[in-house]
PDB file of C-alpha atoms and ligand atoms in Angstrom:
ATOM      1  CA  UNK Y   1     -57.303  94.088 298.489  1.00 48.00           C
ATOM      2  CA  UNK Y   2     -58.253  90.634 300.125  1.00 52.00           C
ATOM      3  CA  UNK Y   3     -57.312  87.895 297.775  1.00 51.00           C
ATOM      4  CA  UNK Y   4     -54.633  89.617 295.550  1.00 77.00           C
ATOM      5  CA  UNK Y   5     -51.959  87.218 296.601  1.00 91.00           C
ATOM      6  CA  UNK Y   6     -52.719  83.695 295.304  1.00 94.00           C
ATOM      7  CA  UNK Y   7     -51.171  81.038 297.404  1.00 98.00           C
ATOM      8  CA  UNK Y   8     -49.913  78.236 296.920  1.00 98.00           C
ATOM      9  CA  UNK Y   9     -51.777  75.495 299.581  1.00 98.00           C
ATOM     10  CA  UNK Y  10     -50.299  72.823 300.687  1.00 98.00           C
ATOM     11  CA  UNK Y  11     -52.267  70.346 303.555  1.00 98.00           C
ATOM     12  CA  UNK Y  12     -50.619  67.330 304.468  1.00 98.00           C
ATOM     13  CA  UNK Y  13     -50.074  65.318 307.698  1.00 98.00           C
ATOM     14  CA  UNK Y  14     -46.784  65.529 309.390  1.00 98.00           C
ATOM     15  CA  UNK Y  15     -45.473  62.610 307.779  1.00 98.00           C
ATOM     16  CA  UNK Y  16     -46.241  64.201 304.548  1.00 98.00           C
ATOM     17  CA  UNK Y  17     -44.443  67.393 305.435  1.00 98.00           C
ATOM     18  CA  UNK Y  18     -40.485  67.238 304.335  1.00 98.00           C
ATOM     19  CA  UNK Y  19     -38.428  68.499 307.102  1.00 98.00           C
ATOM     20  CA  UNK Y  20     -37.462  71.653 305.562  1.00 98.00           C
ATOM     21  CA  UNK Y  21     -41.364  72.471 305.173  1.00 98.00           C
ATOM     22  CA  UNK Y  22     -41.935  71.395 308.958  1.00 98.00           C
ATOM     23  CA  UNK Y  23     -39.046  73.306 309.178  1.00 98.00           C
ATOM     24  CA  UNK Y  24     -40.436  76.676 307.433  1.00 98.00           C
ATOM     25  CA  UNK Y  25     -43.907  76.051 309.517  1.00 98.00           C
ATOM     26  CA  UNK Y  26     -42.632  75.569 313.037  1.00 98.00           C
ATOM     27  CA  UNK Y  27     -39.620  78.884 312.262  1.00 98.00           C
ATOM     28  CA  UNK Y  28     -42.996  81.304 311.643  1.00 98.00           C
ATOM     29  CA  UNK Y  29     -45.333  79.479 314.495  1.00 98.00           C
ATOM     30  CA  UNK Y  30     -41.967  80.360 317.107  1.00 98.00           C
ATOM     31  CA  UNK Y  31     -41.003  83.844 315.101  1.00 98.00           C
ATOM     32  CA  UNK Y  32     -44.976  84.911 315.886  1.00 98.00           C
ATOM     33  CA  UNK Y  33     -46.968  82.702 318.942  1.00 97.00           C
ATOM     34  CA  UNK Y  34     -43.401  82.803 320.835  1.00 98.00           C
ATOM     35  CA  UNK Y  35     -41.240  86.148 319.554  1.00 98.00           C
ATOM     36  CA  UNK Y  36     -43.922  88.053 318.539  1.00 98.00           C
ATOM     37  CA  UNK Y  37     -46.478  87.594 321.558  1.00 97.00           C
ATOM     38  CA  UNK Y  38     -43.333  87.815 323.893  1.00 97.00           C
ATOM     39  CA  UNK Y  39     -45.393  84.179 325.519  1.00 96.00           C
ATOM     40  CA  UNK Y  40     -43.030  80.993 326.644  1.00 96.00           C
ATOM     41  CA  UNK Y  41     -44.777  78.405 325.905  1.00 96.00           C
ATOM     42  CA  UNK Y  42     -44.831  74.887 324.728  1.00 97.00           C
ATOM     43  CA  UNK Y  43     -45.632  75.502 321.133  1.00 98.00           C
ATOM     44  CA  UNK Y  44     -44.349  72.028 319.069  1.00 98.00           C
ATOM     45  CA  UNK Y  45     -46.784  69.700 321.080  1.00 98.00           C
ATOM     46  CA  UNK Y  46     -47.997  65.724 320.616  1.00 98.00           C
ATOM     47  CA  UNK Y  47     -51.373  67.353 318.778  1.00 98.00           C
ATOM     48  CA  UNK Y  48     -48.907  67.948 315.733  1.00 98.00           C
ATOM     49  CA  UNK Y  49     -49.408  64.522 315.119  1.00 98.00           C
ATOM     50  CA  UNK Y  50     -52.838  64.149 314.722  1.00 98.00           C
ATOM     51  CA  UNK Y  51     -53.178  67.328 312.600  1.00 98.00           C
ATOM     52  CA  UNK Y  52     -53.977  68.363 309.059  1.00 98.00           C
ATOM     53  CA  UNK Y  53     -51.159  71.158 308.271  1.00 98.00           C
ATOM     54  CA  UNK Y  54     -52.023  73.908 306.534  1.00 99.00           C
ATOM     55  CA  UNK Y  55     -49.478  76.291 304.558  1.00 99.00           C
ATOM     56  CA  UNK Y  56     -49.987  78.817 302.191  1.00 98.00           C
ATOM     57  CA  UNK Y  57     -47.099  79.807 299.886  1.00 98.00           C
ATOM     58  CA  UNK Y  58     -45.754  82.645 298.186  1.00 98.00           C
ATOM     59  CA  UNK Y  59     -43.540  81.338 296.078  1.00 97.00           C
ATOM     60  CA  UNK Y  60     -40.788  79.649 298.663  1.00 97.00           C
ATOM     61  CA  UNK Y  61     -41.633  81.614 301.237  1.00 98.00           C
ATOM     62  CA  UNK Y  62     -44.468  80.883 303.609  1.00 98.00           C
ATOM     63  CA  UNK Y  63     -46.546  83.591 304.062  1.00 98.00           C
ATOM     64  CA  UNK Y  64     -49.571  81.425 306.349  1.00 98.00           C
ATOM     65  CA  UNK Y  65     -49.950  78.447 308.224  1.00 99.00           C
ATOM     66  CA  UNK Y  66     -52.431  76.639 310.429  1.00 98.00           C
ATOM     67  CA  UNK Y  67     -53.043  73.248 311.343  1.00 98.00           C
ATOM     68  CA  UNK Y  68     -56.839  71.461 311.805  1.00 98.00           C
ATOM     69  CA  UNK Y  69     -56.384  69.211 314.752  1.00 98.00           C
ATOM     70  CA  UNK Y  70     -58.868  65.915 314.419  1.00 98.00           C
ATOM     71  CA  UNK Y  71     -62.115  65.647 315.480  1.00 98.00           C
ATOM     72  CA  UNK Y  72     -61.776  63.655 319.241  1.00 98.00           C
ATOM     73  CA  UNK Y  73     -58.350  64.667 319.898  1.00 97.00           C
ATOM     74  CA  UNK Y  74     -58.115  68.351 321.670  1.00 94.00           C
ATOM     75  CA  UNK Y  75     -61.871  68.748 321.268  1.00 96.00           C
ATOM     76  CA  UNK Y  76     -65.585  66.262 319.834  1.00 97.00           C
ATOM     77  CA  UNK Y  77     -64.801  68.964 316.736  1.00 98.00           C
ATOM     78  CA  UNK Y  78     -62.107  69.524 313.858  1.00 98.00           C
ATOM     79  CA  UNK Y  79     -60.132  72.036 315.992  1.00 98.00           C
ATOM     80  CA  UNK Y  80     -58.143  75.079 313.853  1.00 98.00           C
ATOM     81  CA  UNK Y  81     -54.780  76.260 315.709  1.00 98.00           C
ATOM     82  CA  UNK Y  82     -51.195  78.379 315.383  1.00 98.00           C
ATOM     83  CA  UNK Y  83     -53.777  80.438 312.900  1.00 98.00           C
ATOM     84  CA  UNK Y  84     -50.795  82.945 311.143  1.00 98.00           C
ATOM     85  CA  UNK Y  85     -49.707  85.088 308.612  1.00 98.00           C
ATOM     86  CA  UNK Y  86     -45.499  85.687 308.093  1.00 98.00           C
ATOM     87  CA  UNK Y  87     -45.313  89.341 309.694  1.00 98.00           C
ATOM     88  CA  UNK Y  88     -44.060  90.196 305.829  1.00 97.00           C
ATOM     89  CA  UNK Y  89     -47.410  89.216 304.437  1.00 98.00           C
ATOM     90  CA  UNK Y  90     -50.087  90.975 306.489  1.00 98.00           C
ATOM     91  CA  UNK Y  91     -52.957  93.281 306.092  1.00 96.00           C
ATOM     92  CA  UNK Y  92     -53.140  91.627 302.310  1.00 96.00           C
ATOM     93  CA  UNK Y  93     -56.416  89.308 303.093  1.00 97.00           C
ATOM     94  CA  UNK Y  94     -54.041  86.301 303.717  1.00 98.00           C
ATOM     95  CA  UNK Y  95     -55.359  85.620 307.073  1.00 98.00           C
ATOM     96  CA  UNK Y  96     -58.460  85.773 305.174  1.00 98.00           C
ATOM     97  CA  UNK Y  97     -57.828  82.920 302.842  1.00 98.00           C
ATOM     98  CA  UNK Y  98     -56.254  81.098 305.090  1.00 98.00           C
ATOM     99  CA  UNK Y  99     -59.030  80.121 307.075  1.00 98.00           C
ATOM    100  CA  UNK Y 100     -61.497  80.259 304.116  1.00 98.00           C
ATOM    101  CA  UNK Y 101     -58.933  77.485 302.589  1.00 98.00           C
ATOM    102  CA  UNK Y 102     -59.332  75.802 305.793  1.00 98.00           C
ATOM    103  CA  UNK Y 103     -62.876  75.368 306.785  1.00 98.00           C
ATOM    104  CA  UNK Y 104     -63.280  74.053 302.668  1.00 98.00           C
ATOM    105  CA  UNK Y 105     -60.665  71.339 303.288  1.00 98.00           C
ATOM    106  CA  UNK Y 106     -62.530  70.896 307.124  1.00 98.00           C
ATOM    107  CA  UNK Y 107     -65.883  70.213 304.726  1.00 98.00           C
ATOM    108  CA  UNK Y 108     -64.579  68.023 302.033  1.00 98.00           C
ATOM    109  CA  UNK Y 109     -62.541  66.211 305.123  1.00 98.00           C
ATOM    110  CA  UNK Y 110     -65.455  65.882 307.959  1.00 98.00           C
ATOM    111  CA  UNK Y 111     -68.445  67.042 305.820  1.00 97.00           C
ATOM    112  CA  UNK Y 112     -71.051  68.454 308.131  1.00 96.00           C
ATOM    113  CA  UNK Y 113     -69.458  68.779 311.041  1.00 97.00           C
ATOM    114  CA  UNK Y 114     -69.036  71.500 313.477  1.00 98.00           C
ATOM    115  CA  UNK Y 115     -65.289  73.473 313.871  1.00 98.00           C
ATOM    116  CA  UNK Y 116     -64.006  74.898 317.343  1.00 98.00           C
ATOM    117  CA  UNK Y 117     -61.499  77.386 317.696  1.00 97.00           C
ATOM    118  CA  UNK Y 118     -60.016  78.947 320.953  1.00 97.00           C
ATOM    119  CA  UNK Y 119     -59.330  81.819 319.708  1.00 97.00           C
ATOM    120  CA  UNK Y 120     -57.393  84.956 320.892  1.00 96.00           C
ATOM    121  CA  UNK Y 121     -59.676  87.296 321.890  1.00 97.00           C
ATOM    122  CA  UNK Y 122     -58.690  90.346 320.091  1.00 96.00           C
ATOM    123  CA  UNK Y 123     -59.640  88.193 316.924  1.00 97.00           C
ATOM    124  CA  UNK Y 124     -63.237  87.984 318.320  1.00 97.00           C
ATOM    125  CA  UNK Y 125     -65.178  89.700 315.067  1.00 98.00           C
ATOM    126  CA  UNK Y 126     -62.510  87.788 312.996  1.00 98.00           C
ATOM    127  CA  UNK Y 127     -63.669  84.680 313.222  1.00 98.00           C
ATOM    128  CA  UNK Y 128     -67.126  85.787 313.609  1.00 98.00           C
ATOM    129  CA  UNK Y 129     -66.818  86.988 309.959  1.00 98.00           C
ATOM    130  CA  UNK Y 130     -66.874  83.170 309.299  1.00 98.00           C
ATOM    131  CA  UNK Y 131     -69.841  82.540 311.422  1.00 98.00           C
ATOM    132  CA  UNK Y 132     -67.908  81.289 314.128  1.00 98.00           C
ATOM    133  CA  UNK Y 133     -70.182  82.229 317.621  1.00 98.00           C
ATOM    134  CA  UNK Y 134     -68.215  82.382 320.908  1.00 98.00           C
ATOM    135  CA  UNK Y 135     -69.343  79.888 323.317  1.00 97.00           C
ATOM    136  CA  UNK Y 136     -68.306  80.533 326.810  1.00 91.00           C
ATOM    137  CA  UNK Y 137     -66.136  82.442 329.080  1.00 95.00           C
ATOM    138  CA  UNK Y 138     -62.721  84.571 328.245  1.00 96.00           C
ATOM    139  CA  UNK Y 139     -60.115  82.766 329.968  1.00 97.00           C
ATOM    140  CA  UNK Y 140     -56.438  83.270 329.901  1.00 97.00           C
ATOM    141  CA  UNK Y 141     -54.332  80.444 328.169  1.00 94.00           C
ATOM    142  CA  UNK Y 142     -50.546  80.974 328.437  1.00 94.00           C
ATOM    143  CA  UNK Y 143     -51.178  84.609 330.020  1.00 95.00           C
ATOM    144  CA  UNK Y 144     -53.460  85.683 326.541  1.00 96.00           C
ATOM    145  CA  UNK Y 145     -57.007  85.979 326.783  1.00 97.00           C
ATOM    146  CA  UNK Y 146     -58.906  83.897 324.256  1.00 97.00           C
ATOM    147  CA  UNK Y 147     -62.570  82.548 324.100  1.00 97.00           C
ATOM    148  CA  UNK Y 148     -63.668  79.180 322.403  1.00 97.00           C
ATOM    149  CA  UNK Y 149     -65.844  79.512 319.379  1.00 98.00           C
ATOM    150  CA  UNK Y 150     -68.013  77.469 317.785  1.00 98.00           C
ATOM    151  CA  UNK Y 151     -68.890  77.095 313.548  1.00 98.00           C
ATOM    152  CA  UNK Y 152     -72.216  75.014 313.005  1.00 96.00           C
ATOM    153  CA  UNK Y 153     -72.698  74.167 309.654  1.00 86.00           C
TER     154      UNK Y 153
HETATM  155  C1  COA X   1     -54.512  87.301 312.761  1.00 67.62           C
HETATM  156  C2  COA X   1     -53.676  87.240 311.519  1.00 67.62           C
HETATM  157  C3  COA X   1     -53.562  85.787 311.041  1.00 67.62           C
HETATM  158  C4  COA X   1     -54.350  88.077 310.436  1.00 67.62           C
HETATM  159  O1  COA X   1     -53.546  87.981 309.289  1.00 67.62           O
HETATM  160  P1  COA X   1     -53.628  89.033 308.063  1.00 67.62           P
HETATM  161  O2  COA X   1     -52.893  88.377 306.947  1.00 67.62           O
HETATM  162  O3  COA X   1     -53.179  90.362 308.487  1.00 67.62           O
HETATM  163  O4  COA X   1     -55.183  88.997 307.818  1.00 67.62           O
HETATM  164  P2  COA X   1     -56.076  89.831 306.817  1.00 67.62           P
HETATM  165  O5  COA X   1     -55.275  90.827 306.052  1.00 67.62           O
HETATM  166  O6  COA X   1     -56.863  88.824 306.052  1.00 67.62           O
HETATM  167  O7  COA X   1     -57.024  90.609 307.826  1.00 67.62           O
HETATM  168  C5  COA X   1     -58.146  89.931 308.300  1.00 67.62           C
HETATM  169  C6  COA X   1     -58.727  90.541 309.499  1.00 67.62           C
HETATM  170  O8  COA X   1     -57.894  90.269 310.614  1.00 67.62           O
HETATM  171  C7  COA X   1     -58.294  91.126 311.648  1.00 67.62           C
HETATM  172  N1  COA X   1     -57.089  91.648 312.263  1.00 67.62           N
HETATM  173  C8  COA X   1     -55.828  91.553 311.803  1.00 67.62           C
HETATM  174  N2  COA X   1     -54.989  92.096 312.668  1.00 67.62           N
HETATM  175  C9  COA X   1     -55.734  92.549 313.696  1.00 67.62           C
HETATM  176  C10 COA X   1     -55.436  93.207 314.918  1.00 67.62           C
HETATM  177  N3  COA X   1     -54.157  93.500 315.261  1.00 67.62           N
HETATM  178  N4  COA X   1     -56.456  93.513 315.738  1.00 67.62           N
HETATM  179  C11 COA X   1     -57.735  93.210 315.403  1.00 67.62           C
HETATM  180  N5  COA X   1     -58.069  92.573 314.266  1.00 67.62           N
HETATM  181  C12 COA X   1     -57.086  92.260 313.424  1.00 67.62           C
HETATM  182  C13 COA X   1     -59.150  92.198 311.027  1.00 67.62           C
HETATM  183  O9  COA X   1     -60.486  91.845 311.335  1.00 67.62           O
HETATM  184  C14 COA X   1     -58.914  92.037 309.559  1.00 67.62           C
HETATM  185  O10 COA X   1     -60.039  92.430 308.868  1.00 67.62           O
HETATM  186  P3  COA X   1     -60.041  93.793 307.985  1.00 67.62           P
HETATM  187  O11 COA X   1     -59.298  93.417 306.743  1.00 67.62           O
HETATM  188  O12 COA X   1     -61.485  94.017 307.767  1.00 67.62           O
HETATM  189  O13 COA X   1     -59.350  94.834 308.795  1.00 67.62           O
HETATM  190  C15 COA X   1     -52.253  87.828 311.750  1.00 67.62           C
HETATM  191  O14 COA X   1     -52.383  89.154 312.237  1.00 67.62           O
HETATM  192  C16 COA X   1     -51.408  87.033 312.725  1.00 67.62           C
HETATM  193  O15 COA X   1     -50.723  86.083 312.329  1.00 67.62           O
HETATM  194  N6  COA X   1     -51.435  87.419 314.018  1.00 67.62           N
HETATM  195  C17 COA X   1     -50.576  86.808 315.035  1.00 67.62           C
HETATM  196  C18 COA X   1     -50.985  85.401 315.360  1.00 67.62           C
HETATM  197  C19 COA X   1     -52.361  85.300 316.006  1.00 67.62           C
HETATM  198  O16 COA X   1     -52.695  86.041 316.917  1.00 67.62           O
HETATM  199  N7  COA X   1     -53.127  84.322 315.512  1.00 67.62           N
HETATM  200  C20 COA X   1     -54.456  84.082 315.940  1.00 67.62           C
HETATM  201  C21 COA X   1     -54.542  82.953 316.901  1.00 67.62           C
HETATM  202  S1  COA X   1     -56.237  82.656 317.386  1.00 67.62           S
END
């Protein structure tokens, strides 16, 4: 099943973005991060400027979307973030692909260096599918539990 849906990927920097593909991107990061995980939080934040975007289309609709925040900004690493699929689109390998797509761009972008994730918990064998290793403690970040992770290349 993974990898039936091709996507079209799109990575740009904000600036790049149109509005109405900000748009799209920041409708699916509130439907899921804020909706979805029932969590108020500040999701559009100043680290959206110094991001790669990534979206992955179906057609016109966007069915995933991260963004790789630079190296020296959140974190030493190229940090991945707002990892999602559209509710529509999951269970079809997209979250898959998603962050396969991403940690290519990450190499042909910062070639060699490490990645660093803080990622939700529950996601734990997830990301260690991609050889990311947790490195330190759960904590809780906007009430959800997460753990930072750590991809050496
Ligand atoms: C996590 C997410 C991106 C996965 O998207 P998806 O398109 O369903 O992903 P895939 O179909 O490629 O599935 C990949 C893996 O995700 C994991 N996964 C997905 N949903 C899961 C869940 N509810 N609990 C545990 N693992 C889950 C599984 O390991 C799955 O592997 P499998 O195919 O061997 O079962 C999607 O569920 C999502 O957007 N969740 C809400 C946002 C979120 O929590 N983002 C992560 C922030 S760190």
């Amino acid at each position: 099943m993974p990898g039936n849906l091709a996507l079209r990927w799109q990575w740009a920097r904000i600036d790049e973005l149109s509005a109405r593909d900000f748009h799209a991107a920041k409708l699916l990061r509130d439907a899921v991060f804020v909706v979805e995980q029932n969590c108020v939080y500040q999701d559009a934040d100043a680290l959206d400027l110094v991001s790669w975007h990534l979206l992955g289309w179906s057609g016109d609709r966007l069915a995933a979307y991260l963004r790789v925040v630079d190296p020296g900004s959140n974190y030493p690493e190229p940090s991945l973030g707002r990892v999602l699929s559209s509710p529509a689109f999951r269970g079809q390998g997209l979250g898959q692909q998603l962050v396969a797509e991403a940690l290519q761009r990450c190499a042909t972008t910062w070639p060699g260096q490490p990645n660093r994730i803080s990622a939700q918990q529950y996601l734990l064998q997830f990301y260690q599918g991609f050889g990311f290793v947790p490195v330190g403690e759960t904590y809780l970040e906007d009430g959800i539990p997460h753990v930072e992770m750590l991809l050496i290349k």
